[in-house]
């Protein structure tokens, strides 16, 4: 009974084993490609009509039939059948039920191998654009936050130890740099997504003189694929997308990690809005940064999906192999996870209040201007290594005294370096330190203001 319904059932005499049917189906996850499948089929049938393989009227019936099916699917009136395996056969079978003979001609000069490759490329093209738009929203929120924080000073860290004072906007702009690279990677990956496999058929092409340029134009692909074997088997673009998504998630996890630290009792650099935190069922005082933690955690599954796709493709002989059906779930999960993470993370940013006074006090604490003192000495002709040594001793003394460097008296400072004058206090302040780093790419507020304007400019262009 079941086998008679299968479009490929002709050479079979036994019905498919139930376990096999359940094991081989992909409709439970590839139904999601219905729009792209219909879009691809309409373009293919128009092209078939243009080369007189089917009539204009048949192409029109196919188009109307497919559009009606799209409506049924959207209205939830379409019953997907496991017996019909996948999205391609479900739609084609329903089309033939609805319009008869013309429906049976749709698959001329085509295979599910080039069909699924086309569908997934159309899908990923849109996904890449959607993710870029979500990154842009996050960037806009970060740049808006940076606007108010150019003169906010916090300790910059290396090894998570206080290193040198920096502008908070400079820190937020560092996050923005990561995201700009993410956008570039997606745009670059999109160029390789946007290649059209249709016409490659099962693997070797087809004996019909398809007008591939026309199909390509109808589907807004950049060009038809150059090699039919490669076109039906290539999934590099999914791996590239998964790699770009993994980098996005890795970046988000780093931002999340900092937000989690900053929100902790020990730092108190930020307060995250209540709407973006949750409480504890046992500890009434708790307000936890769960969004940041979950996003950080989600990076694991996206990076895992990248591994899954790489291993899926490893050692596959040309051309199409059914293994490739296993590409759908990891890539769909990747698209969903990266999109949802970006969305919620971007929404959380405007809810964050930056505690500038706490940050300032923290920057005062860790001898963050020690390098400035060393560089001051270098300007007085002390070789840098000697200056480093002198300041090291001064810091050691200040620690023993329980004072910041700027609280040491001039004579105390001069006991380490006789050449020190009272203008030294200009470089020992946090403001003096950040202002001094005024080269391109540095943290001086004047430079950060320019960097922020340039970042906004790039984002809006
Ligand atoms: N569901 C299949 C996939 O996702 C479609 C292609 C099937 N092709 C085949 N020759 N069985 O890869």
Coordinates of N, CA, C and O in Angstrom, one line a residue, residues 245-309:
X245 N 28.8 31.1 12.5 CA 27.9 31.1 13.7 C 28.6 30.8 15.0 O 28.4 31.3 16.0
X246 N 29.6 29.8 14.9 CA 30.4 29.4 16.1 C 31.2 30.6 16.6 O 31.3 30.8 17.8
X247 N 31.8 31.4 15.6 CA 32.5 32.5 16.0 C 31.6 33.6 16.7 O 32.0 34.2 17.7
X248 N 30.4 33.7 16.1 CA 29.5 34.7 16.7 C 29.2 34.3 18.1 O 29.2 35.1 19.1
X249 N 28.9 33.0 18.3 CA 28.6 32.5 19.6 C 29.8 32.6 20.6 O 29.6 32.9 21.8
X250 N 30.9 32.3 20.0 CA 32.1 32.5 20.9 C 32.3 33.9 21.3 O 32.6 34.2 22.5
X251 N 32.0 34.8 20.4 CA 32.1 36.3 20.8 C 31.0 36.6 21.8 O 31.3 37.3 22.8
X252 N 29.8 36.2 21.6 CA 28.8 36.4 22.5 C 29.1 35.9 23.9 O 28.9 36.5 24.9
X253 N 29.7 34.7 23.9 CA 30.1 34.0 25.2 C 31.1 34.9 25.9 O 31.1 34.9 27.2
X254 N 32.0 35.5 25.2 CA 33.0 36.4 25.8 C 32.3 37.6 26.4 O 32.6 38.0 27.5
X255 N 31.4 38.2 25.7 CA 30.7 39.4 26.2 C 29.9 39.0 27.4 O 29.8 39.7 28.4
X256 N 29.2 37.9 27.3 CA 28.4 37.4 28.4 C 29.3 37.1 29.6 O 28.9 37.5 30.7
X257 N 30.4 36.5 29.4 CA 31.3 36.3 30.6 C 31.6 37.6 31.3 O 31.6 37.6 32.5
X258 N 31.9 38.6 30.5 CA 32.3 39.9 31.1 C 31.1 40.5 31.8 O 31.2 41.0 33.0
X259 N 30.0 40.4 31.2 CA 28.8 40.9 31.9 C 28.5 40.2 33.2 O 28.1 40.8 34.2
X260 N 28.6 38.9 33.1 CA 28.4 38.1 34.4 C 29.4 38.5 35.5 O 29.0 38.7 36.6
X261 N 30.7 38.6 35.1 CA 31.6 39.1 36.1 C 31.3 40.5 36.6 O 31.3 40.7 37.8
X262 N 31.0 41.4 35.7 CA 30.7 42.8 36.0 C 29.4 42.9 36.9 O 29.3 43.8 37.7
X263 N 28.5 41.9 36.7 CA 27.3 42.0 37.5 C 27.4 41.3 38.9 O 26.6 41.4 39.8
X264 N 28.6 40.7 39.1 CA 28.8 40.0 40.4 C 29.0 41.0 41.5 O 29.4 42.1 41.3
X265 N 28.8 40.5 42.7 CA 28.9 41.3 43.9 C 30.3 41.8 44.0 O 30.5 43.0 44.5
X266 N 31.3 41.1 43.6 CA 32.7 41.5 43.8 C 33.0 42.7 42.8 O 33.9 43.5 43.2
X267 N 32.4 42.7 41.7 CA 32.7 43.8 40.7 C 31.7 44.9 40.9 O 32.1 46.1 41.0
X268 N 30.4 44.6 40.8 CA 29.4 45.6 40.8 C 29.6 46.7 39.8 O 29.2 47.9 40.0
X269 N 30.1 46.4 38.6 CA 30.3 47.3 37.6 C 29.0 47.6 36.9 O 28.8 48.7 36.3
X270 N 28.1 46.7 36.8 CA 26.8 46.9 36.1 C 25.6 46.3 36.9 O 25.8 45.4 37.8
X271 N 24.5 46.9 36.6 CA 23.2 46.3 37.0 C 22.4 46.0 35.8 O 22.2 46.8 34.9
X272 N 22.0 44.7 35.7 CA 21.2 44.3 34.5 C 19.8 44.5 34.9 O 19.4 44.2 36.0
X273 N 19.0 45.0 34.0 CA 17.6 45.2 34.2 C 16.9 44.0 34.8 O 17.2 42.9 34.4
X274 N 15.9 44.2 35.7 CA 15.2 43.1 36.3 C 14.6 42.2 35.2 O 14.5 41.0 35.4
X275 N 14.1 42.9 34.1 CA 13.4 42.1 33.1 C 14.3 41.1 32.4 O 13.8 40.2 31.7
X276 N 15.6 41.3 32.6 CA 16.6 40.4 31.9 C 17.3 39.5 32.9 O 18.4 39.0 32.6
X277 N 16.8 39.4 34.2 CA 17.4 38.5 35.2 C 16.3 37.6 35.7 O 15.2 37.8 35.5
X278 N 16.8 36.6 36.5 CA 15.8 35.7 37.2 C 16.3 35.6 38.6 O 17.5 35.9 38.9
X279 N 15.4 35.0 39.4 CA 15.8 34.9 40.8 C 16.1 33.4 41.2 O 16.1 32.6 40.3
X280 N 16.4 33.2 42.5 CA 16.6 31.8 42.9 C 15.4 31.3 43.7 O 14.8 32.1 44.4
X281 N 15.2 30.0 43.6 CA 14.0 29.5 44.3 C 14.3 29.3 45.8 O 13.4 29.2 46.6
X282 N 15.6 29.4 46.2 CA 15.9 29.2 47.6 C 16.5 30.5 48.2 O 16.2 30.8 49.4
X283 N 17.3 31.2 47.5 CA 18.0 32.3 48.0 C 17.3 33.6 47.6 O 17.4 34.1 46.5
X284 N 16.5 34.2 48.6 CA 15.7 35.3 48.2 C 16.4 36.6 47.7 O 15.9 37.4 47.0
X285 N 17.7 36.7 48.1 CA 18.4 37.9 47.7 C 19.0 37.9 46.3 O 19.4 38.9 45.7
X286 N 18.9 36.7 45.6 CA 19.6 36.5 44.4 C 18.9 37.2 43.2 O 17.7 37.1 43.0
X287 N 19.7 37.7 42.3 CA 19.3 38.2 41.0 C 20.4 37.8 40.0 O 21.5 38.2 40.1
X288 N 20.0 36.8 39.2 CA 21.0 36.1 38.4 C 21.1 36.6 37.0 O 20.0 36.8 36.4
X289 N 22.2 36.6 36.4 CA 22.4 37.1 35.0 C 22.1 35.9 34.0 O 23.0 35.6 33.2
X290 N 21.0 35.2 34.1 CA 20.7 34.0 33.4 C 20.8 34.1 31.9 O 21.2 33.2 31.2
X291 N 20.4 35.3 31.4 CA 20.4 35.4 29.9 C 21.8 35.3 29.4 O 22.1 34.5 28.5
X292 N 22.7 36.0 30.1 CA 24.1 35.9 29.7 C 24.7 34.5 29.9 O 25.5 34.0 29.1
X293 N 24.2 33.9 30.9 CA 24.7 32.5 31.2 C 24.2 31.5 30.1 O 24.9 30.7 29.6
X294 N 22.9 31.7 29.8 CA 22.4 30.7 28.8 C 23.0 31.0 27.4 O 23.3 30.0 26.7
X295 N 23.1 32.2 27.0 CA 23.8 32.5 25.8 C 25.2 31.9 25.7 O 25.6 31.3 24.8
X296 N 25.9 32.1 26.8 CA 27.3 31.5 26.9 C 27.2 30.0 26.8 O 27.9 29.4 26.1
X297 N 26.2 29.4 27.4 CA 26.0 28.0 27.3 C 25.6 27.5 25.9 O 26.0 26.5 25.4
X298 N 24.8 28.3 25.2 CA 24.3 27.9 23.9 C 25.5 27.9 22.9 O 25.4 27.2 21.8
X299 N 26.6 28.5 23.2 CA 27.7 28.5 22.3 C 28.2 27.0 22.1 O 28.6 26.6 21.0
X300 N 28.0 26.2 23.1 CA 28.4 24.8 23.1 C 27.7 24.0 22.0 O 28.3 23.3 21.2
X301 N 26.3 24.3 21.9 CA 25.6 23.5 20.9 C 25.9 23.9 19.4 O 26.0 23.1 18.5
X302 N 26.2 25.2 19.3 CA 26.5 25.7 17.9 C 27.9 25.2 17.5 O 28.0 24.8 16.4
X303 N 28.8 25.3 18.4 CA 30.2 24.7 18.1 C 30.1 23.2 17.8 O 30.7 22.7 16.9
X304 N 29.2 22.6 18.6 CA 29.0 21.1 18.4 C 28.4 20.8 17.0 O 28.8 19.9 16.3
X305 N 27.5 21.7 16.6 CA 26.9 21.5 15.2 C 27.9 21.7 14.1 O 27.8 21.0 13.1
X306 N 28.8 22.6 14.3 CA 29.9 22.7 13.4 C 30.7 21.4 13.3 O 31.0 20.9 12.1
X307 N 31.0 20.8 14.4 CA 31.7 19.5 14.4 C 30.9 18.5 13.7 O 31.4 17.7 12.9
X308 N 29.6 18.4 14.0 CA 28.7 17.4 13.4 C 28.7 17.5 11.8 O 28.8 16.5 11.1
X309 N 28.7 18.8 11.3 CA 28.7 19.0 9.9 C 30.0 18.6 9.2 O 30.1 18.0 8.1

